[in-house]
Short mmCIF file of C-alpha atoms in Angstrom, two decimals:
data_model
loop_
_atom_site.label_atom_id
_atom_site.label_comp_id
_atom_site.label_asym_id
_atom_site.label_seq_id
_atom_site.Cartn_x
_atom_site.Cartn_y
_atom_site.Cartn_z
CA UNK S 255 -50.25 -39.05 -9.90
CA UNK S 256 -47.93 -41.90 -10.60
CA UNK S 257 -44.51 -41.12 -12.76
CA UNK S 258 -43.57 -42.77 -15.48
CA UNK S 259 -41.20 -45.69 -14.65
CA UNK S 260 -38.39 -44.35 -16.34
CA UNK S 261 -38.48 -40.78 -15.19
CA UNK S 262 -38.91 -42.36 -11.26
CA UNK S 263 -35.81 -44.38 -11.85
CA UNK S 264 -33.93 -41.86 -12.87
CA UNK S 265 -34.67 -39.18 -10.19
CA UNK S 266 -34.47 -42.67 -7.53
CA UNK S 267 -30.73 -42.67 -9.06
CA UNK S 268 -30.12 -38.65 -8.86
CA UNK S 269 -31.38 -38.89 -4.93
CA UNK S 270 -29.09 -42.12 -4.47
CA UNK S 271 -26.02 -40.12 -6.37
CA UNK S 272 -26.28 -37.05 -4.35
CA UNK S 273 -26.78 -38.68 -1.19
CA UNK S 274 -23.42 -40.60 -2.12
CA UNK S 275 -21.44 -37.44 -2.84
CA UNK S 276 -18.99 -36.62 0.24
CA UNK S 277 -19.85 -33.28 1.45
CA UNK S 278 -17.09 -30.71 0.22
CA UNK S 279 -13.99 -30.83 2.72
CA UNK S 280 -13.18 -27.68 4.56
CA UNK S 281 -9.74 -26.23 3.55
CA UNK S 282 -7.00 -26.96 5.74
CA UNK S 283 -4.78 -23.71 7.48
CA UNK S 284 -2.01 -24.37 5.04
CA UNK S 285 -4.72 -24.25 1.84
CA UNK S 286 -6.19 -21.43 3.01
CA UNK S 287 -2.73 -19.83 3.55
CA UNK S 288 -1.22 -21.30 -0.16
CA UNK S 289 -3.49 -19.71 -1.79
CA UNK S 290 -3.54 -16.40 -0.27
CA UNK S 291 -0.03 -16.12 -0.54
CA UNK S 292 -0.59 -17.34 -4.59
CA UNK S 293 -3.05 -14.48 -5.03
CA UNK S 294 -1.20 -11.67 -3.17
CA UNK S 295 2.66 -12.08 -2.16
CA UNK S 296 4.25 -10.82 0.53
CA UNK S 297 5.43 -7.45 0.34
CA UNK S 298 7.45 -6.99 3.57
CA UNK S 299 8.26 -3.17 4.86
CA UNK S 300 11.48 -2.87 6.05
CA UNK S 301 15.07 -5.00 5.31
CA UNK S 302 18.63 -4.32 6.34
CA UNK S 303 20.41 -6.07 3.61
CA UNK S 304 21.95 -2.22 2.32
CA UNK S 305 23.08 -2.10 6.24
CA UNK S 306 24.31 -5.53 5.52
CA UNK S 307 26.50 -4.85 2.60
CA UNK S 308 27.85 -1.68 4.53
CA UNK S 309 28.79 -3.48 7.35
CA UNK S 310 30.49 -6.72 6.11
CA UNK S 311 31.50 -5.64 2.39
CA UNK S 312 32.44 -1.46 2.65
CA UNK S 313 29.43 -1.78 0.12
CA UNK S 314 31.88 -4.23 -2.26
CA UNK S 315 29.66 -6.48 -4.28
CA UNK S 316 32.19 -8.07 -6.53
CA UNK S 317 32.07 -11.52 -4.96
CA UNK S 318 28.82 -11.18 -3.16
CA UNK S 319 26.45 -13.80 -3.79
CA UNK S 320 22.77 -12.59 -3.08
CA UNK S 321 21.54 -16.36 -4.49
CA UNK S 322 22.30 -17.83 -1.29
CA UNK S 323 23.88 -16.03 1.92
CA UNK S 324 23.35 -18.94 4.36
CA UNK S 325 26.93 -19.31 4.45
CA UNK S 326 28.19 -15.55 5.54
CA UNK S 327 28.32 -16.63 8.76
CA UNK S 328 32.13 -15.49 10.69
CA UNK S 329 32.74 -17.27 14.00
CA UNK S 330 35.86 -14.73 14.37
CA UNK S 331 34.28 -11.93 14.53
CA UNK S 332 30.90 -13.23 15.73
CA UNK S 333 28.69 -11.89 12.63
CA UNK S 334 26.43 -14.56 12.13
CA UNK S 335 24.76 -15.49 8.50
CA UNK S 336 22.71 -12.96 7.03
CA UNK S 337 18.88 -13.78 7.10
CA UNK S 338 17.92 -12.46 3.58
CA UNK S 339 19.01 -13.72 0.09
CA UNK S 340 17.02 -15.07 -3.16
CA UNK S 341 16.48 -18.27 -2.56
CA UNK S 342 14.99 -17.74 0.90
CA UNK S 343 12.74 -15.08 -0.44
CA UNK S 344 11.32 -17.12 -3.25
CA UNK S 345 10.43 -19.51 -1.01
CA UNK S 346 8.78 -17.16 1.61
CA UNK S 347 6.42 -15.91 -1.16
CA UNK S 348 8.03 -12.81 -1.27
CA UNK S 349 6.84 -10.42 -3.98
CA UNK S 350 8.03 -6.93 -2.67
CA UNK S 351 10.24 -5.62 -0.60
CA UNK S 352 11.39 -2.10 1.01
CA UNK S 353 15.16 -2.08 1.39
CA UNK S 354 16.18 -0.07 3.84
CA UNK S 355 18.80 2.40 2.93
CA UNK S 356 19.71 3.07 6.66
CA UNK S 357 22.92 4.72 8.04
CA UNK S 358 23.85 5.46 11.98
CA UNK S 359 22.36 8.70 13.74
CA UNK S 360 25.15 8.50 14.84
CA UNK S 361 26.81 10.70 11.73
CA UNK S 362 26.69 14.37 11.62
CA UNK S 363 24.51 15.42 8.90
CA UNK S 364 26.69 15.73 6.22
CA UNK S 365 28.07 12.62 6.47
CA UNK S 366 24.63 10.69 7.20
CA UNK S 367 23.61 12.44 3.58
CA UNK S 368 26.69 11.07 1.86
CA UNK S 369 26.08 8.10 3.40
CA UNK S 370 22.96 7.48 2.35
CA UNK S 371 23.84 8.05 -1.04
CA UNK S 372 26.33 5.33 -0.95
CA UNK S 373 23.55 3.15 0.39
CA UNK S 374 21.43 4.29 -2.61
CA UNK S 375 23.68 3.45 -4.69
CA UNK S 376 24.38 -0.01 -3.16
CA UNK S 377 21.19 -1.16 -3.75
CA UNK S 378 20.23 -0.49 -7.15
CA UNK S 379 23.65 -2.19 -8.03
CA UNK S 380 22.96 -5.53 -5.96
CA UNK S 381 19.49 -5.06 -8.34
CA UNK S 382 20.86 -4.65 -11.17
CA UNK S 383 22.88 -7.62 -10.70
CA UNK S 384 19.74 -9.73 -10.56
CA UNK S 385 16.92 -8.85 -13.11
CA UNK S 386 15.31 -12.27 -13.61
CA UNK S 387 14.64 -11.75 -9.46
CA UNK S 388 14.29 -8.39 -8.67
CA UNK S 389 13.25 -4.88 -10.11
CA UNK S 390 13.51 -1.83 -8.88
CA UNK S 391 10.40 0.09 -8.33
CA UNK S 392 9.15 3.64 -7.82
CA UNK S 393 5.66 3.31 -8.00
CA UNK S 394 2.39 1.19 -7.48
CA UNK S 395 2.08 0.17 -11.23
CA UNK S 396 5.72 -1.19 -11.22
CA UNK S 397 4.72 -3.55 -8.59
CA UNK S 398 1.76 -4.71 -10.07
CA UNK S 399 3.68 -5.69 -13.16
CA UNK S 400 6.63 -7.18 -11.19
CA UNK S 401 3.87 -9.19 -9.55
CA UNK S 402 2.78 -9.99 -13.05
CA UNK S 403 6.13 -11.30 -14.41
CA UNK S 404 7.08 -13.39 -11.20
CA UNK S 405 9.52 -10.98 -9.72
CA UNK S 406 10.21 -9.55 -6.60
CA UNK S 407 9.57 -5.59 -6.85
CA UNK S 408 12.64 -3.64 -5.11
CA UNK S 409 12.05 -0.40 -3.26
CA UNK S 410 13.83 1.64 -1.08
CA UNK S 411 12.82 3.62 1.77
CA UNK S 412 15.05 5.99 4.28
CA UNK S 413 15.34 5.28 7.75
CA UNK S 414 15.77 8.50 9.74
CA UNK S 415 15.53 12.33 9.13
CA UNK S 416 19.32 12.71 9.57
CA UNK S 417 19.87 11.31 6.46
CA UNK S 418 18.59 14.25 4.38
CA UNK S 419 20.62 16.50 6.69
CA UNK S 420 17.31 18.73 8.18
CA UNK S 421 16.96 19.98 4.23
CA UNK S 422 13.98 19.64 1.95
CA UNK S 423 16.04 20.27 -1.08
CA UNK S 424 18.10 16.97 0.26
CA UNK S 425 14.44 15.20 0.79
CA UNK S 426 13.64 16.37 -2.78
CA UNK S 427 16.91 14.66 -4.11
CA UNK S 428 16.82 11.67 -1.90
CA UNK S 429 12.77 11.11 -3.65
CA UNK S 430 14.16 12.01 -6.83
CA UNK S 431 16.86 9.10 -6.48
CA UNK S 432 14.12 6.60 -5.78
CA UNK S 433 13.31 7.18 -2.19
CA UNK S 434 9.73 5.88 -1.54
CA UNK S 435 9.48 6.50 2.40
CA UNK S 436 11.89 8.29 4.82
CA UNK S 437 11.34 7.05 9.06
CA UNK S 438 11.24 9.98 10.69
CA UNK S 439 13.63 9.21 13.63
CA UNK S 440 16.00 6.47 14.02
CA UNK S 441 16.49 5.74 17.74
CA UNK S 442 18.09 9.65 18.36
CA UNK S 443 16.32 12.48 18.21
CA UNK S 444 17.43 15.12 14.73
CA UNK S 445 16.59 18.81 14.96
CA UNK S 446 12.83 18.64 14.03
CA UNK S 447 11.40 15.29 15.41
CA UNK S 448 11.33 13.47 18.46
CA UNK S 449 12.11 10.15 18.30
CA UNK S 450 10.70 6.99 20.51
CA UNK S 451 14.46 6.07 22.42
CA UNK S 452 15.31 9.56 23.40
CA UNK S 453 14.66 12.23 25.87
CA UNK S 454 12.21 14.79 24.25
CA UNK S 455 13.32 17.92 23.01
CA UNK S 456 10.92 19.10 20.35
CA UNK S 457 7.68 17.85 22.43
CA UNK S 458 7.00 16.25 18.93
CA UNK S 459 7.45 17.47 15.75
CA UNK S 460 8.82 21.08 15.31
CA UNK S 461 7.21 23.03 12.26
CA UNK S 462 9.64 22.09 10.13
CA UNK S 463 9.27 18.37 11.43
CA UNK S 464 5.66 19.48 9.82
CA UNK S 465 6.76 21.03 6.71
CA UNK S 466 8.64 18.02 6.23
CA UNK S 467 5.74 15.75 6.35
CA UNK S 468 4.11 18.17 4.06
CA UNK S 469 6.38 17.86 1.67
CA UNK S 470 6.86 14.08 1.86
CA UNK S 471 3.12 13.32 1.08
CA UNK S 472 3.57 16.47 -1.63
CA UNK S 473 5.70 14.55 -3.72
CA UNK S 474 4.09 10.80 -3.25
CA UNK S 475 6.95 9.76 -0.33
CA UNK S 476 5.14 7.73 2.72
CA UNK S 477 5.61 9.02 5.78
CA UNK S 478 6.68 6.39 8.47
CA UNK S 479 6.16 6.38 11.70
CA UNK S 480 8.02 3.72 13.03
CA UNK S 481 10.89 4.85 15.78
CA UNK S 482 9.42 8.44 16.43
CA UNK S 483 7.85 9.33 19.97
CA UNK S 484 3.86 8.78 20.35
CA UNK S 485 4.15 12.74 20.08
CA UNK S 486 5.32 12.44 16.65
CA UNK S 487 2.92 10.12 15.58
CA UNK S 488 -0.11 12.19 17.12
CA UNK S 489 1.80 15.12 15.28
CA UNK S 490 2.38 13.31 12.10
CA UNK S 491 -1.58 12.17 11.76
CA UNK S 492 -2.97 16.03 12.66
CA UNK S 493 -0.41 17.05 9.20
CA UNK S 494 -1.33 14.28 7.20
CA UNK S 495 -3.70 14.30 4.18
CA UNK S 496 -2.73 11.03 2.82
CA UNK S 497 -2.43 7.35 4.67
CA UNK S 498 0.93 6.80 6.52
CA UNK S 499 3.06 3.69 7.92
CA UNK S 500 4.62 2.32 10.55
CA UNK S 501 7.33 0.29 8.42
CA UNK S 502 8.36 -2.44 11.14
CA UNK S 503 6.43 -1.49 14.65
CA UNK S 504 4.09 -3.27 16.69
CA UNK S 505 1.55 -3.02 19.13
CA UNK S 506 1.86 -1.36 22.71
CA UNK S 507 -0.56 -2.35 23.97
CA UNK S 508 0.77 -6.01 24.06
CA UNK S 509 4.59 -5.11 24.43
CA UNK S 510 5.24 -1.64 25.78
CA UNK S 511 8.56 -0.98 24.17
CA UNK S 512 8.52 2.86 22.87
CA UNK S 513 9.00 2.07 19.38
CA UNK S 514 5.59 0.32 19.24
CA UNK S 515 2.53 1.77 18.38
CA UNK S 516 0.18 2.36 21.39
CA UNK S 517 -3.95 2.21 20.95
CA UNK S 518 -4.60 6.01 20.38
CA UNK S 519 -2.25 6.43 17.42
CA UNK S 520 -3.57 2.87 15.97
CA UNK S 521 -7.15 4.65 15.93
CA UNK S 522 -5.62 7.78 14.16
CA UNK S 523 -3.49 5.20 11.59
CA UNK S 524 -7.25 3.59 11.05
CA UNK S 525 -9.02 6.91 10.31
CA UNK S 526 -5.90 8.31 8.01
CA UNK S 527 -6.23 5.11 5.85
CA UNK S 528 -2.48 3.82 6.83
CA UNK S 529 -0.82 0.65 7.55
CA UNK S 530 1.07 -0.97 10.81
CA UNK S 531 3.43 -3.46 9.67
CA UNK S 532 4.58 -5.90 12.44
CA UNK S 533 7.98 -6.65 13.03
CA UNK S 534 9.86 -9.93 14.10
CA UNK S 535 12.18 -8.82 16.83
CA UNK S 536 11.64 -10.27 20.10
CA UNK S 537 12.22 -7.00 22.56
CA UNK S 538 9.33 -5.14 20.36
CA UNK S 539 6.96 -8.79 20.21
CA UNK S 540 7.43 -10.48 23.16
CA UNK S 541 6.94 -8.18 26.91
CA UNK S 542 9.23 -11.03 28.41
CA UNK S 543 12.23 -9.66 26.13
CA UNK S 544 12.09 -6.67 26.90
CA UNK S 545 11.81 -6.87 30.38
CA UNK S 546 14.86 -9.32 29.86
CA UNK S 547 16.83 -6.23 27.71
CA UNK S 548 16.09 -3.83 30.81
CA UNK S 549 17.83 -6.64 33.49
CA UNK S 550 20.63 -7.21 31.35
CA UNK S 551 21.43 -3.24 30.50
CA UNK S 552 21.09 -3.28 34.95
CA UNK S 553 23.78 -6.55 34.86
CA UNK S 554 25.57 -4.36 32.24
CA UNK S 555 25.82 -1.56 34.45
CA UNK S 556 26.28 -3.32 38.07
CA UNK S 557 29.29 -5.06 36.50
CA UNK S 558 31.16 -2.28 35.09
CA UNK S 559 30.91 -0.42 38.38
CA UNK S 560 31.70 -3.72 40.00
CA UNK S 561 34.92 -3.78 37.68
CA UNK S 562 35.87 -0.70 37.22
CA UNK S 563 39.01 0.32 34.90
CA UNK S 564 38.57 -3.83 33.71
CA UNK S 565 36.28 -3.96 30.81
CA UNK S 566 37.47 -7.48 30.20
CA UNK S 567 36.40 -8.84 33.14
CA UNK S 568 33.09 -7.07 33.01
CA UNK S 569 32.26 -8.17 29.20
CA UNK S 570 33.42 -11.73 30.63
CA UNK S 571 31.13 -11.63 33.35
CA UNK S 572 27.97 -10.16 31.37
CA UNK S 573 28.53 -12.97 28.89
CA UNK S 574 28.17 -15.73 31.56
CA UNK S 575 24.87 -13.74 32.57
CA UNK S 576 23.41 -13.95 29.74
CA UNK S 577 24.25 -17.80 28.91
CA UNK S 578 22.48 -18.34 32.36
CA UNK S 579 19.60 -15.95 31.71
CA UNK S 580 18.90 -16.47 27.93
CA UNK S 581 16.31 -13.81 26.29
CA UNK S 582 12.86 -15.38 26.04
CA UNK S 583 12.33 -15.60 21.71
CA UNK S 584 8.54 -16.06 22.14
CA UNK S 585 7.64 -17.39 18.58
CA UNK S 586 5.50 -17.05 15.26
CA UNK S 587 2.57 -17.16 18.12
CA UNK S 588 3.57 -14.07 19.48
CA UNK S 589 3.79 -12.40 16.30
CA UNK S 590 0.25 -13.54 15.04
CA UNK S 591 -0.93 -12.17 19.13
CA UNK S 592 0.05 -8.31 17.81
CA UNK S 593 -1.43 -8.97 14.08
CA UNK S 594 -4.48 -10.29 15.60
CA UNK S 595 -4.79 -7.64 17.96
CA UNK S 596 -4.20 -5.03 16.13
CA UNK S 597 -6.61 -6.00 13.26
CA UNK S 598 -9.55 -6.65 15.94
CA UNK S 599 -9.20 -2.93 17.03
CA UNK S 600 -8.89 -1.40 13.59
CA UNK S 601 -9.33 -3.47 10.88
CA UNK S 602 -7.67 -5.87 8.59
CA UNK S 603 -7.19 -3.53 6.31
CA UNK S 604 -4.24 -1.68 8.52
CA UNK S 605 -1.94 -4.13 9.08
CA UNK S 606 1.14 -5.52 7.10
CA UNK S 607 4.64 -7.25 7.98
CA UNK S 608 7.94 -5.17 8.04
CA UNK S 609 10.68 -8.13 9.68
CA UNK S 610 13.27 -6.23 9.70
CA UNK S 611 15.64 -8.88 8.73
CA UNK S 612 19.01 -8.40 8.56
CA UNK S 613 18.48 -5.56 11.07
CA UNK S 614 18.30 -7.40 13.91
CA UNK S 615 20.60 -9.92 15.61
CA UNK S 616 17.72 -12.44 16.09
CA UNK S 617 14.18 -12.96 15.45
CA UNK S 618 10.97 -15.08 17.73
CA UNK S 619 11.61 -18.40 17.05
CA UNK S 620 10.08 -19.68 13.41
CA UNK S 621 10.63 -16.37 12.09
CA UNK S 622 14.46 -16.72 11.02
CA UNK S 623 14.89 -15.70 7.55
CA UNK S 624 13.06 -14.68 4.18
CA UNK S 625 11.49 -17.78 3.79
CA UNK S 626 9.38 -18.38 6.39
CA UNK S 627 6.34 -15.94 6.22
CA UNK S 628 4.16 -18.55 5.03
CA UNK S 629 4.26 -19.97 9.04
CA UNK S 630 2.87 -16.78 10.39
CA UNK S 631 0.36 -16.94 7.42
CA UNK S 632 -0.89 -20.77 8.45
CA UNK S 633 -0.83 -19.62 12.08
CA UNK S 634 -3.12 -16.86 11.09
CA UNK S 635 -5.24 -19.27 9.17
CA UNK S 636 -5.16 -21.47 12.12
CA UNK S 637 -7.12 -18.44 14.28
CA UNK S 638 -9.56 -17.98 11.47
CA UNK S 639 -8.38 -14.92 9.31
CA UNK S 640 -9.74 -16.08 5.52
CA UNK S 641 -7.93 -15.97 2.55
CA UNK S 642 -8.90 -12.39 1.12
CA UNK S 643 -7.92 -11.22 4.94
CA UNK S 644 -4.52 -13.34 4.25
CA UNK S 645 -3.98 -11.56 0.88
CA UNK S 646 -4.60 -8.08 2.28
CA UNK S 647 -2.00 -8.54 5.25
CA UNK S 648 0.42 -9.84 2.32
CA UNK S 649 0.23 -6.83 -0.20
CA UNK S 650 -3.01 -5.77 -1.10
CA UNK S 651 -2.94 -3.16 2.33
CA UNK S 652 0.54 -1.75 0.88
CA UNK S 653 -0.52 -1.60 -2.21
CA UNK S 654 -3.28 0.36 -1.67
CA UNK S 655 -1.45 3.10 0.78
CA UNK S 656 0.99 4.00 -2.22
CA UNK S 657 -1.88 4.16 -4.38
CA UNK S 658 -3.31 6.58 -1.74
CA UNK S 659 -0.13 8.28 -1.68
CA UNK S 660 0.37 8.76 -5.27
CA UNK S 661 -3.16 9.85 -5.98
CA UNK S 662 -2.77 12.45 -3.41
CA UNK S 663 0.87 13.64 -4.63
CA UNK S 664 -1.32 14.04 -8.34
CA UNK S 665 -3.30 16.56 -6.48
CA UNK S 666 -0.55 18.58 -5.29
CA UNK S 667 1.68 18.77 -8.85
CA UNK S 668 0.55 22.64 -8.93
CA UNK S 669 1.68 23.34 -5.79
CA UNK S 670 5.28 25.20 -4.77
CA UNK S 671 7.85 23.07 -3.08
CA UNK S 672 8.49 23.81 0.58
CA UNK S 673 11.67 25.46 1.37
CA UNK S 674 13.72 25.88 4.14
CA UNK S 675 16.71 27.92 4.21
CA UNK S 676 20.17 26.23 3.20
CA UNK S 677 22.69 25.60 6.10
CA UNK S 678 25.99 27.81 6.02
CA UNK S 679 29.37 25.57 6.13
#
C-alpha cells in the first residue's frame, strides 16, 4: 500500500530530523556534583570555630569578623588563619552545620561544665550577629526551612562527657540550652566511658555510661560515637533504640588510628539506622600520617632524653626533623577512598562529612577550608556515585537520623527522666 505523497514526505523529514538530533550528552562530574549540591547542601558534622573564639578571642566577639577570617593568621605566635568563615561556607554549599561547643578534658568537671556554658553562649552570640547567614536550630523542621530561605542552619553539639560533669540533670540542661549531640569521650577517658586514646578503665561503657545514652536518645540528643573506644561503640549500639553518629571519624579499616571506626561497629551503625561522617585530618585519612605521627612522637622522645634538662635544644632539633620529614597530606583522593569504602560495605545511606575545621592544624591537601566540599563531591562523581547518592552524603542522611531521633524522643515523652545521684562539694 503506497502513502500518500504528502504524509511520506513528512515522516521522510521526521526520520531525517531525528537522525540529525545529537544524542543527549552525558553529564560531566562537576554537573552531576552542581546539582546535587543545589538539591541537598552540605550539612557538615563537626566545626571548631567555638574552640576558635576561645582560644584567640577569651570568647570576645566585638571586633570579630565571621564574613571573612582569611586574614587571622599570627606569624608571632604561630596560629595560622582560621579555616571557617561566611564567605567560604557559601561557597562550599554549605547549608548546615554542627558547631562544636568543645572544651579540654583536661578541666575538672566543674570547670569543663562552666566552660561549656561559656561556649554555649559564644555561639548563639556569633549567630545572632549574622541572621541573613545563619540560624540557630534545634530541630529537623528548622533546617528544612533554613534550607528553604537560603541560610545556613546552626547547631550545636557537645564534644565529650566531661562537659556535663558525669550528671544527667547537667545533660538535661546542656539539651535544654540547645545541645543536639554530646561525643561521648574526647581523647581521655571520664568516669563512665572509655574513650579511643586512653588506657581502658571501664572495659566500655559503665551503666551509667548506659543510662546516659538512655537518656540522650530519651530526650531527642544524638549519641556520637566519634573518640570513644570500639568497646563503647559496641556498648553504645547494644543501648541504642534510635540511629547514632560518628560526628567526624573514619574508617579503620583503611587507616587504623583508634578514633576511626573499624568494620564490626560500621555493620552495627548500618543495622541501627546511623551515620559515619568522614573527617579531613590527615593522621585519621591517610595510614602514611599516622605512621608519620608515631615516628615523630619516637624523635620527640629520643631527643628529649638526648637533651635532657635543654628543652630548647630539643624543640630546635624536633623542628629540623620535621622540615626534613614532612607529614604525608594525602588529598581529596584519600578522603573519597574512606567514603567510598565505607558506603560499599554499608550503604550510601550511612555516610556524611564532619571536617572538623578549625579543629585541626591542617587538613589532606584540597580540603583547606569551608569552601571546598564541592571537590570531594566532583571526585565522588568522578568514581560514579549519582546525584541522589551525592545529595544523601550532603544532608539528606543527617537529616533523616534527627528525624529518627526526634520521632523516637516523641515516643518516650511519658517516660521518667533518669537520675543519678548529685555529687557532694
Amino acid at each position: 500500500m503506497r502513502l500518500p505523497l504528502l504524509l511520506a514526505g513528512t515522516i521522510s523529514v521526521a526520520l531525517v530530523s531525528a537522525a540529525a538530533l545529537p544524542a543527549k550528552q552525558p553529564r560531566s562530574p562537576e554537573q552531576v556534583a552542581a546539582a546535587a549540591l543545589a538539591a541537598a547542601p552540605v550539612w557538615d558534622g563537626h566545626n571548631d570555630v567555638p574552640e576558635q573564639m576561645r582560644d584567640r578571642r577569651k570568647n570576645v566577639l566585638q571586633g570579630f569578623d565571621f564574613t571573612d577570617t582569611t586574614g587571622t593568621a599570627d606569624a608571632a605566635s604561630g596560629t595560622a588563619a582560621m579555616q571557617t568563615d561566611l564567605k567560604r561556607m557559601r561557597a562550599g554549599k554549605v547549608g548546615a552545620q554542627f558547631w562544636s561547643v568543645y572544651v579540654s578534658a583536661n578541666l575538672n568537671d566543674q570547670q569543663a561544665v562552666q566552660a561549656t556554658l561559656e561556649q554555649i553562649d559564644v555561639t548563639k552570640r556569633l549567630i545572632a550577629r549574622h541572621p541573613a547567614d545563619l540560624t540557630l536550630c534545634l530541630d529537623s523542621a528548622c533546617v528544612e526551612a533554613a534550607f528553604r530561605k537560603g541560610r545556613i542552619a546552626s547547631l550545636m553539639g557537645m564534644e565529650g562527657g566531661h562537659s556535663i560533669g558525669s550528671s544527667l540533670a547537667v545533660l538535661r540542661q546542656m539539651y535544654a540550652l540547645g545541645a543536639r549531640y554530646m561525643t561521648l569521650t574526647h581523647f581521655k577517658n571520664n568516669s563512665w566511658a572509655d574513650a579511643a586514646t586512653d588506657a581502658p578503665a571501664h572495659n566500655g561503657l559503665t551503666p551509667l555510661g548506659k543510662d546516659m545514652v538512655r537518656e540522650m536518645q530519651r530526650l531527642g540528643m544524638l549519641v556520637d560515637v566519634s573518640h570513644v573506644s570500639e568497646k563503647t561503640m559496641l556498648d553504645v549500639l547494644e543501648v541504642a533504640r534510635a540511629p547514632i553518629i560518628a560526628s567526624h571519624s573514619n574508617a579503620f579499616a583503611i587507616n587504623h588510628h583508634p578514633r576511626n571506626v573499624p568494620d564490626v561497629v560500621l555493620d552495627g551503625i548500618k543495622a541501627n539506622g546511623g551515620i559515619v561522617m568522614v573527617n579531613f585530618y590527615p593522621p585519621y585519612v591517610v595510614e602514611a600520617a599516622r605512621l608519620w605521627g608515631a615516628n615523630r612522637d619516637a624523635e620527640e622522645a629520643r631527643l628529649k632524653s638526648l637533651w635532657r634538662g635543654q628543652p630548647d635544644k630539643a624543640k630546635a632539633a624536633l623542628t629540623e626533623w620535621e622540615k626534613a620529614n614532612p607529614m604525608p597530606k594525602g588529598s581529596v583522593k584519600d578522603v573519597a577512598d574512606h567514603l567510598d569504602y565505607i558506603a560499599k560495605r554499608i550503604g550510601v545511606d550511612h555516610v556524611g562529612l564532619g571536617g572538623d575545621l578549625d579543629g585541626v592544624e591542617t587538613t589532606v591537601v584540597g580540603m583547606e577550608d569551608a569552601s571546598t566540599y564541592p571537590a570531594l563531591f566532583v571526585e565522588l562523581a568522578r568514581r560514579g556515585w549519582g546525584q541522589q547518592d551525592l545529595a544523601k552524603l550532603a544532608s539528606r542522611n543527617m537529616l533523616r537520623v534527627l528525624k529518627s531521633a526526634e520521632q523516637y524522643a516523641a515516643t518516650q515523652r511519658g517516660a521518667a527522666p533518669l537520675e543519678n545521684p548529685a555529687t557532694s562539694f
